[in-house]
PDB file of C-alpha atoms in Angstrom:
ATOM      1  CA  UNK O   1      17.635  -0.932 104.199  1.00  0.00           C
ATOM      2  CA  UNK O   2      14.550  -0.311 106.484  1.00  0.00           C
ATOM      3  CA  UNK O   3      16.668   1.903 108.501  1.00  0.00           C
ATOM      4  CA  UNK O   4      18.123   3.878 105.651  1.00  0.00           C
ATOM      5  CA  UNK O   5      14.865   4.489 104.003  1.00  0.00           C
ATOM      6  CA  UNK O   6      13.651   5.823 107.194  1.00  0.00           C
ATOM      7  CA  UNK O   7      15.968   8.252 107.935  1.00  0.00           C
ATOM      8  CA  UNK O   8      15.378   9.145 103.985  1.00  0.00           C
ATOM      9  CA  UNK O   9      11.723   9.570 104.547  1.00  0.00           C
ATOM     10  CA  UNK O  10      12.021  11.536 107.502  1.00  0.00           C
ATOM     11  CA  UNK O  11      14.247  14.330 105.874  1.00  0.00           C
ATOM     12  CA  UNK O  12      12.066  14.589 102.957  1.00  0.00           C
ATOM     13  CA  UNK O  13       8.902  14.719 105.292  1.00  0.00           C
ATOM     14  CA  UNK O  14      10.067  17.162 107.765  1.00  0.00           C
ATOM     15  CA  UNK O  15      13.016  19.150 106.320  1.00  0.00           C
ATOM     16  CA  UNK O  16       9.938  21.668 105.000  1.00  0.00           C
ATOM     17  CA  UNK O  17       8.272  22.231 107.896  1.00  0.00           C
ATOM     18  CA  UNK O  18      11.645  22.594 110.307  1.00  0.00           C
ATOM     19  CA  UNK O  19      12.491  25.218 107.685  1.00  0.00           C
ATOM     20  CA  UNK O  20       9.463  26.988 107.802  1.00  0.00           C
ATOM     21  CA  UNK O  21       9.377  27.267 111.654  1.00  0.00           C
ATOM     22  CA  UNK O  22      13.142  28.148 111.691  1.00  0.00           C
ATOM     23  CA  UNK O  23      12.926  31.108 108.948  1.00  0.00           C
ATOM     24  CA  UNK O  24       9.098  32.346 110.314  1.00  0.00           C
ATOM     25  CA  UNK O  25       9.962  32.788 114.177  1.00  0.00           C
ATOM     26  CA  UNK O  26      12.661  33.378 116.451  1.00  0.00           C
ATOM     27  CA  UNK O  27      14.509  33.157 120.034  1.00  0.00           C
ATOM     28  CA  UNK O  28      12.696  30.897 122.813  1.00  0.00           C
ATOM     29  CA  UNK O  29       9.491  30.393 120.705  1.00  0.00           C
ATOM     30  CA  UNK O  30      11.634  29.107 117.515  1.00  0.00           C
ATOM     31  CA  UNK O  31      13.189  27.021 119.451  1.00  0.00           C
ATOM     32  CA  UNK O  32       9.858  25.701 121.315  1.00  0.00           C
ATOM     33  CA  UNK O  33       8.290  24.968 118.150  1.00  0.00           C
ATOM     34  CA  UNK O  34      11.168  23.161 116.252  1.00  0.00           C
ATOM     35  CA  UNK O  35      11.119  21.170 119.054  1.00  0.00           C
ATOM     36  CA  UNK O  36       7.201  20.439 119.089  1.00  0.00           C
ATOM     37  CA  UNK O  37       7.465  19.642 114.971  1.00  0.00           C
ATOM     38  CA  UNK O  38      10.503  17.411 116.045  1.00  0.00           C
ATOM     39  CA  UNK O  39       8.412  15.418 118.207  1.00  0.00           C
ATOM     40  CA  UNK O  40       5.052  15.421 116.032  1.00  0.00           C
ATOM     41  CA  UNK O  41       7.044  13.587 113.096  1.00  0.00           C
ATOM     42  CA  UNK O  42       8.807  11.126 115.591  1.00  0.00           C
ATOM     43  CA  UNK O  43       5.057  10.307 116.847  1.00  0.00           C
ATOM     44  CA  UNK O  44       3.788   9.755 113.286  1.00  0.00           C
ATOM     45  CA  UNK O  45       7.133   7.435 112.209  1.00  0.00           C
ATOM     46  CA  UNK O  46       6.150   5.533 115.520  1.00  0.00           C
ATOM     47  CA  UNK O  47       2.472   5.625 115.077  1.00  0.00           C
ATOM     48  CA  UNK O  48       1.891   5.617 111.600  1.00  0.00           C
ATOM     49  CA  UNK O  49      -0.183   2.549 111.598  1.00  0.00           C
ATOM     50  CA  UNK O  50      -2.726   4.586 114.149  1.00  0.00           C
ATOM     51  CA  UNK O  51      -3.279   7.540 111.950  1.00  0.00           C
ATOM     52  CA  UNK O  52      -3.864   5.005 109.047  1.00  0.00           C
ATOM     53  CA  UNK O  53      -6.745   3.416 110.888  1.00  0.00           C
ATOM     54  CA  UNK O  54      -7.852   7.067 112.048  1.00  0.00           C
ATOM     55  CA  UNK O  55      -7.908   8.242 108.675  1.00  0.00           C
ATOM     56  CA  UNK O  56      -9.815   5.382 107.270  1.00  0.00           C
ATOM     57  CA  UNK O  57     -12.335   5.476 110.216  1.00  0.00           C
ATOM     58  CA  UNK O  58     -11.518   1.631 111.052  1.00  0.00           C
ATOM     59  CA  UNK O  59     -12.845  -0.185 113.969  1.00  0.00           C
ATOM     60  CA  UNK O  60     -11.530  -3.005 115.905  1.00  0.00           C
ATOM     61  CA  UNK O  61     -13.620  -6.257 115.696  1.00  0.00           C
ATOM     62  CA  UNK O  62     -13.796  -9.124 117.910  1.00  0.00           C
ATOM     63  CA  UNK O  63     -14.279 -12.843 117.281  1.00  0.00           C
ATOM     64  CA  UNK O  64     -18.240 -12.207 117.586  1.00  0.00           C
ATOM     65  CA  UNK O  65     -18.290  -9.868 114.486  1.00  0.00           C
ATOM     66  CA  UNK O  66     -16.493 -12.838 112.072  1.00  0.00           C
ATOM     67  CA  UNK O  67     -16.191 -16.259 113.196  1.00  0.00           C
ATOM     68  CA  UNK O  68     -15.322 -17.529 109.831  1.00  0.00           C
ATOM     69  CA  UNK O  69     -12.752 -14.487 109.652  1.00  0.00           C
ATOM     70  CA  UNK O  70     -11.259 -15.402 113.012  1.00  0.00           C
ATOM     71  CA  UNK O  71     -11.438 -19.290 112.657  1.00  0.00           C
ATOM     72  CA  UNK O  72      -9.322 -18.524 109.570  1.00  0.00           C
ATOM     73  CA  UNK O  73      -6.587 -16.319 111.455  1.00  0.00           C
ATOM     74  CA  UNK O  74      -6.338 -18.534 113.878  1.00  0.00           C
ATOM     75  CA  UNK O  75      -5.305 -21.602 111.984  1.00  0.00           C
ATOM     76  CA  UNK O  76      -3.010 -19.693 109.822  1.00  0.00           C
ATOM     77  CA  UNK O  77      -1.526 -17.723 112.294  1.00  0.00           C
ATOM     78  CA  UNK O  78      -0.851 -20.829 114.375  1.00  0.00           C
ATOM     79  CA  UNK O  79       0.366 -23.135 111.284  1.00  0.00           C
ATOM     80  CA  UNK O  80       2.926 -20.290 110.358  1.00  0.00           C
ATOM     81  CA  UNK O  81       4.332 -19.629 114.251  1.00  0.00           C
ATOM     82  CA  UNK O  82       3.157 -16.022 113.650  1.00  0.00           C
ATOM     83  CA  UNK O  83       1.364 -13.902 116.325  1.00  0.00           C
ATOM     84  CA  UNK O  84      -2.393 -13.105 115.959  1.00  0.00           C
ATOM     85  CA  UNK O  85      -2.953  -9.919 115.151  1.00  0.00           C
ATOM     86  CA  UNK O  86      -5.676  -7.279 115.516  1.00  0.00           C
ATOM     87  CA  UNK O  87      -8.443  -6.814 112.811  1.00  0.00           C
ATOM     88  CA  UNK O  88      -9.637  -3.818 111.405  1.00  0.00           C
ATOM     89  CA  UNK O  89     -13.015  -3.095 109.011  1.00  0.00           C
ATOM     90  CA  UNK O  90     -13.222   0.231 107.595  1.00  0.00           C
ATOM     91  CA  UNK O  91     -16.322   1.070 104.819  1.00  0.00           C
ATOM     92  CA  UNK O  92     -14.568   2.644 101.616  1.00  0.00           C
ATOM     93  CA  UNK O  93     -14.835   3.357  98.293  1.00  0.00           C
ATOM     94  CA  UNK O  94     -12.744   0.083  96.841  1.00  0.00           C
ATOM     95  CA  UNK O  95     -12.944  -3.445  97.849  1.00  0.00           C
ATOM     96  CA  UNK O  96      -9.570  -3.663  99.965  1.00  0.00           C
ATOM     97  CA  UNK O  97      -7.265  -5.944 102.110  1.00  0.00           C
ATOM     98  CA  UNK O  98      -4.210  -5.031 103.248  1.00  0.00           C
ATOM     99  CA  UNK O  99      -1.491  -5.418 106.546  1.00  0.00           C
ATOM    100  CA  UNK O 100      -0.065  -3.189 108.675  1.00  0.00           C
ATOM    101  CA  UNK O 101       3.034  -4.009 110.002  1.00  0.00           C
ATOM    102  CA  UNK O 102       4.553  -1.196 113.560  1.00  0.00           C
ATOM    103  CA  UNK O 103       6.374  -1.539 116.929  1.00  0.00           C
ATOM    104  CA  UNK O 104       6.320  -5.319 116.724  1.00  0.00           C
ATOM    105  CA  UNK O 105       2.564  -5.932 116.393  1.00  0.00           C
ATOM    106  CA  UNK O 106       0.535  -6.209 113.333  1.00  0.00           C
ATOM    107  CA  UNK O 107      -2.757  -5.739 112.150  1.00  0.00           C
ATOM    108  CA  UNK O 108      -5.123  -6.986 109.291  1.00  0.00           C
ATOM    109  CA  UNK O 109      -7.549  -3.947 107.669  1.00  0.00           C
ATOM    110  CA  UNK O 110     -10.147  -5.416 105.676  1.00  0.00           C
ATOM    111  CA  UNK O 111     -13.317  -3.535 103.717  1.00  0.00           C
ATOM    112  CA  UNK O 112     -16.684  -4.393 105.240  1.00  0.00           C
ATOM    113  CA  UNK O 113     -17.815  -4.966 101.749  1.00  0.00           C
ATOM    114  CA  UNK O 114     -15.277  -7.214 100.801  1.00  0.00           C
ATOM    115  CA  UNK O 115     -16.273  -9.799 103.954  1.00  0.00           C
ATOM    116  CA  UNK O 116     -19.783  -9.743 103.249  1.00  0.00           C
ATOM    117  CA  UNK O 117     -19.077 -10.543  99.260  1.00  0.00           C
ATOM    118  CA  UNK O 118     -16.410 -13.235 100.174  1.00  0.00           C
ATOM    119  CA  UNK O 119     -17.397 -17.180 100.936  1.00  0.00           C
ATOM    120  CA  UNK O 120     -15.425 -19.688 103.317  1.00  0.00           C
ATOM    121  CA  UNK O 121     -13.462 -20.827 101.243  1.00  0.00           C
ATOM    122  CA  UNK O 122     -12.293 -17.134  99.794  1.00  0.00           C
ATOM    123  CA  UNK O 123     -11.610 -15.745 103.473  1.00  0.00           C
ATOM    124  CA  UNK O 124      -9.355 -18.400 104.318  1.00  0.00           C
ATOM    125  CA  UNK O 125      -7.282 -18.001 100.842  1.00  0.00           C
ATOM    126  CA  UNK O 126      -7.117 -14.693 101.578  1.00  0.00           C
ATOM    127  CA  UNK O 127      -6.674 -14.643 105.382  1.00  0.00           C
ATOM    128  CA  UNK O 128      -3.546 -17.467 103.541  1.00  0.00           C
ATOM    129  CA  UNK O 129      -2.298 -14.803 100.953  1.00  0.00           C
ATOM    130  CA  UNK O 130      -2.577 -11.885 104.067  1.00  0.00           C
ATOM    131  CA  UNK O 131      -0.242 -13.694 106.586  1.00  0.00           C
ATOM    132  CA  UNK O 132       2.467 -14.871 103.763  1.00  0.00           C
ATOM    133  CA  UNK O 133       2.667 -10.804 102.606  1.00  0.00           C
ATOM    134  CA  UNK O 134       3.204 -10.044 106.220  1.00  0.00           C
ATOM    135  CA  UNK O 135       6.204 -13.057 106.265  1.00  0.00           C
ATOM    136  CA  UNK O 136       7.945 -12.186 103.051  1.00  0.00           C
ATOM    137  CA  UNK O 137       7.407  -8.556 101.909  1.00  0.00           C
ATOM    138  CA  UNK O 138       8.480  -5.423 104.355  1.00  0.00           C
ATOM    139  CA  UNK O 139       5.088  -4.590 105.832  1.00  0.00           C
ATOM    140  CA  UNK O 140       7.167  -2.044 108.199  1.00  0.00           C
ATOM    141  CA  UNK O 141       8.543  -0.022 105.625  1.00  0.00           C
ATOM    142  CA  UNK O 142       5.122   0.318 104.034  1.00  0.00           C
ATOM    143  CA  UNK O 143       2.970   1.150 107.094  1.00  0.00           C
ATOM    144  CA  UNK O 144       5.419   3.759 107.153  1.00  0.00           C
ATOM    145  CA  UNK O 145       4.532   5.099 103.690  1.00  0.00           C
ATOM    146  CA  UNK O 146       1.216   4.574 104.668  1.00  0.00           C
ATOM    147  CA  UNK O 147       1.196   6.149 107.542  1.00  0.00           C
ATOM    148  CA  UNK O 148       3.220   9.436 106.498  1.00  0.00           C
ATOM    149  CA  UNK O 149       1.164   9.825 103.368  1.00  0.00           C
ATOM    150  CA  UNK O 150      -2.302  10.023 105.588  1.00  0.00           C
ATOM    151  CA  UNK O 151      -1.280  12.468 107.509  1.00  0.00           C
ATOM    152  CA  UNK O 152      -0.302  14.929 104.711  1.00  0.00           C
ATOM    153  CA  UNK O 153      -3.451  14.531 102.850  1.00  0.00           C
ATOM    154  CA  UNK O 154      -5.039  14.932 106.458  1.00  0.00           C
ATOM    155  CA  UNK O 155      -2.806  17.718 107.394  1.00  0.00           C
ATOM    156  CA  UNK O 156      -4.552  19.800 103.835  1.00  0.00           C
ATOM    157  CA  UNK O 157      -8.111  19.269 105.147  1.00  0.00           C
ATOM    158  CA  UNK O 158      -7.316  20.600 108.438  1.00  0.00           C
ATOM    159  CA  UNK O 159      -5.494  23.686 107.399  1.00  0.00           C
ATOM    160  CA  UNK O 160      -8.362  24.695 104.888  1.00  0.00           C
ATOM    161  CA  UNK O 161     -10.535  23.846 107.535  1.00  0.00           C
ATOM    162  CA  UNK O 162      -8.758  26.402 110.027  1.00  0.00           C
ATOM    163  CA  UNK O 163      -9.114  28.825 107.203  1.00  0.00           C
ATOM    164  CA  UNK O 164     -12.690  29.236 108.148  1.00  0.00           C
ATOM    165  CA  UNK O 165     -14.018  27.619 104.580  1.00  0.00           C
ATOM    166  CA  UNK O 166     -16.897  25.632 104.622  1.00  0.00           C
ATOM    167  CA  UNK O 167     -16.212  21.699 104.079  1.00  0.00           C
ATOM    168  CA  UNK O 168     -19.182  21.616 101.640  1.00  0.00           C
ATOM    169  CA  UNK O 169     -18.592  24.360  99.838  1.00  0.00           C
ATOM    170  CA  UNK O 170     -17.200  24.935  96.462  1.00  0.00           C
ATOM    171  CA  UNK O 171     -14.310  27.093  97.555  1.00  0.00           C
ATOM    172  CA  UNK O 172     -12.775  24.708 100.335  1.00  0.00           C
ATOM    173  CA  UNK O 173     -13.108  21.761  97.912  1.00  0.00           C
ATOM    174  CA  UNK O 174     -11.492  23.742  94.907  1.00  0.00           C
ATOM    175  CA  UNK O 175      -8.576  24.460  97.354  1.00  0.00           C
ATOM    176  CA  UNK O 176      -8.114  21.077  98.810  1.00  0.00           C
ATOM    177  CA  UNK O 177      -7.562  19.928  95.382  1.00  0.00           C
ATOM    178  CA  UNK O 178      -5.261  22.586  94.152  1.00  0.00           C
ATOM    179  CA  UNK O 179      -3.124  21.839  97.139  1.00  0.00           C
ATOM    180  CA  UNK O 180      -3.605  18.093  96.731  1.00  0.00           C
ATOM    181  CA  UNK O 181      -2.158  18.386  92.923  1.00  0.00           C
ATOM    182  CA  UNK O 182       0.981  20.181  94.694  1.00  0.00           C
ATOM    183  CA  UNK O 183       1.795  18.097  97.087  1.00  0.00           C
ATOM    184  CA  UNK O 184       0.847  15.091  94.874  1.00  0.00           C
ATOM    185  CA  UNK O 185       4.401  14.360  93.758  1.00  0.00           C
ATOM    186  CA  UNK O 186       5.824  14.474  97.312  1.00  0.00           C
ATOM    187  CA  UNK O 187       3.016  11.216  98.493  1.00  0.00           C
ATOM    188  CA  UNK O 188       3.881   9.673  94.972  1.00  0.00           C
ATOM    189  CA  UNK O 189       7.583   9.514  96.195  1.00  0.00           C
ATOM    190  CA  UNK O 190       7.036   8.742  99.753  1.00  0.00           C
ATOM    191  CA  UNK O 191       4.667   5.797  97.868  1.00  0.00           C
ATOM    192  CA  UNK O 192       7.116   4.819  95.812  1.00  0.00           C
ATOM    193  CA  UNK O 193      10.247   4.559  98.058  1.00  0.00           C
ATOM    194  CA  UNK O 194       8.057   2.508 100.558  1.00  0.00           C
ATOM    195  CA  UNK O 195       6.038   0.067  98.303  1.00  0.00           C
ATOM    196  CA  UNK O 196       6.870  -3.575  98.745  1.00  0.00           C
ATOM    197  CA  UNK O 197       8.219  -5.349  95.591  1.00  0.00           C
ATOM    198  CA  UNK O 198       7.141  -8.561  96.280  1.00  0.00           C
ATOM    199  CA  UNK O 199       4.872 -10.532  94.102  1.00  0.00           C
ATOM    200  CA  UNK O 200       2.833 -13.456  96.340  1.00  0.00           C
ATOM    201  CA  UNK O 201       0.549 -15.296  94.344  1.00  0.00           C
ATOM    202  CA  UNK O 202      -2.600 -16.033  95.508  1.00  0.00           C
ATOM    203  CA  UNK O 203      -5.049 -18.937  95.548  1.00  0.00           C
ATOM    204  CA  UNK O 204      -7.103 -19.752  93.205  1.00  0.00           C
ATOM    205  CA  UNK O 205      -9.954 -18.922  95.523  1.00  0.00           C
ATOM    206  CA  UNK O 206      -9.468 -15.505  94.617  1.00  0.00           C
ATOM    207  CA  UNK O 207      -8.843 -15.194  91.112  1.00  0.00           C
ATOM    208  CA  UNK O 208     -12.713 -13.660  91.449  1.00  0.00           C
ATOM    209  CA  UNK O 209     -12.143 -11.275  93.404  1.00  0.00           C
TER     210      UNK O 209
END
């Protein structure tokens, strides 16, 4: 199924683009650039998880930054056989935990905010509830979602951007968000065909939160 939904996601992702080069340009330098938009989309299947963490502006931590946080992992990650992965914090607008799951190596990405807010007792439930979504629901499929979905809404800024338009002005915002609504139905589907079904219930820890 993870297969199948890839190959899915990568026609619907870069069947528009392909087109685009193939009907605006021709000879040597159509085939050049099909090639080049070939190998960008490949990078971003194989990297979503990167441009996830780029586009949320997260930074590594060590063991320094969160004992509690890594004493947790530890335990859990050594009670479950699973292998300890790297941790993220990222400042946002919404109080977030979530796992990304690419080439065989995971990662936890947690908000700053939520840490600071959070007691022993509520990091290790949820350090708990993190590690059993990574077991039981398909983490890969989703980074992938993830992943693919950043990049669009990145890929808008950037092209605005190129047009010259100021970031803070009216103008660049009011088309960033008419092209947003457009291409709003294409990240609902690539959302949708990539979200994990899985229901794991938490502790009671952090019925709180």
């Amino acid at each position: 199924m993870y297969i199948l939904k890839t190959i899915f996601l990568y026609l619907i992702t870069s069947s528009l683009p392909l087109m685009l080069v193939y009907l605006s340009s021709s000879g040597v330098f159509r085939i050049v650039l099909l090639l080049v938009v070939s190998t960008s989309s490949i990078l971003i299947f194989i990297y979503s998880d990167k441009f996830i963490l780029l586009f949320l502006g997260a930074r590594e931590v060590i063991d320094a930054d969160s004992r509690v946080l890594f004493q947790a992992l530890k335990s859990e990650t050594y009670r479950e056989y699973q292998k300890f992965p790297k941790v993220y914090l990222y400042s946002g607008h919404r109080v977030k935990a979530f796992v990304l799951n690419s080439r065989d190596t995971w990662s936890v990405v947690l908000d700053r905010s939520l840490i600071k807010s959070l007691n022993q007792e509520q990091i290790e439930a949820l350090v708990n509830y993190l590690i059993r979504y990574k077991k039981e629901a398909n983490c890969k499929i989703q980074t992938l979602g993830m992943g693919v979905s950043s990049v669009i809404i990145r890929t808008n800024y950037w092209i605005w951007e190129k047009f010259g338009f100021n970031p803070t002005g009216k103008t660049y915002k009011s088309c960033v968000f008419i092209t947003f609504i457009m291409i709003k139905p294409l990240i609902d589907i690539i959302l949708k065909l990539t979200k994990s079904n899985k229901k794991i219930v938490c502790k009671s820890a952090l019925k709180s939160v």
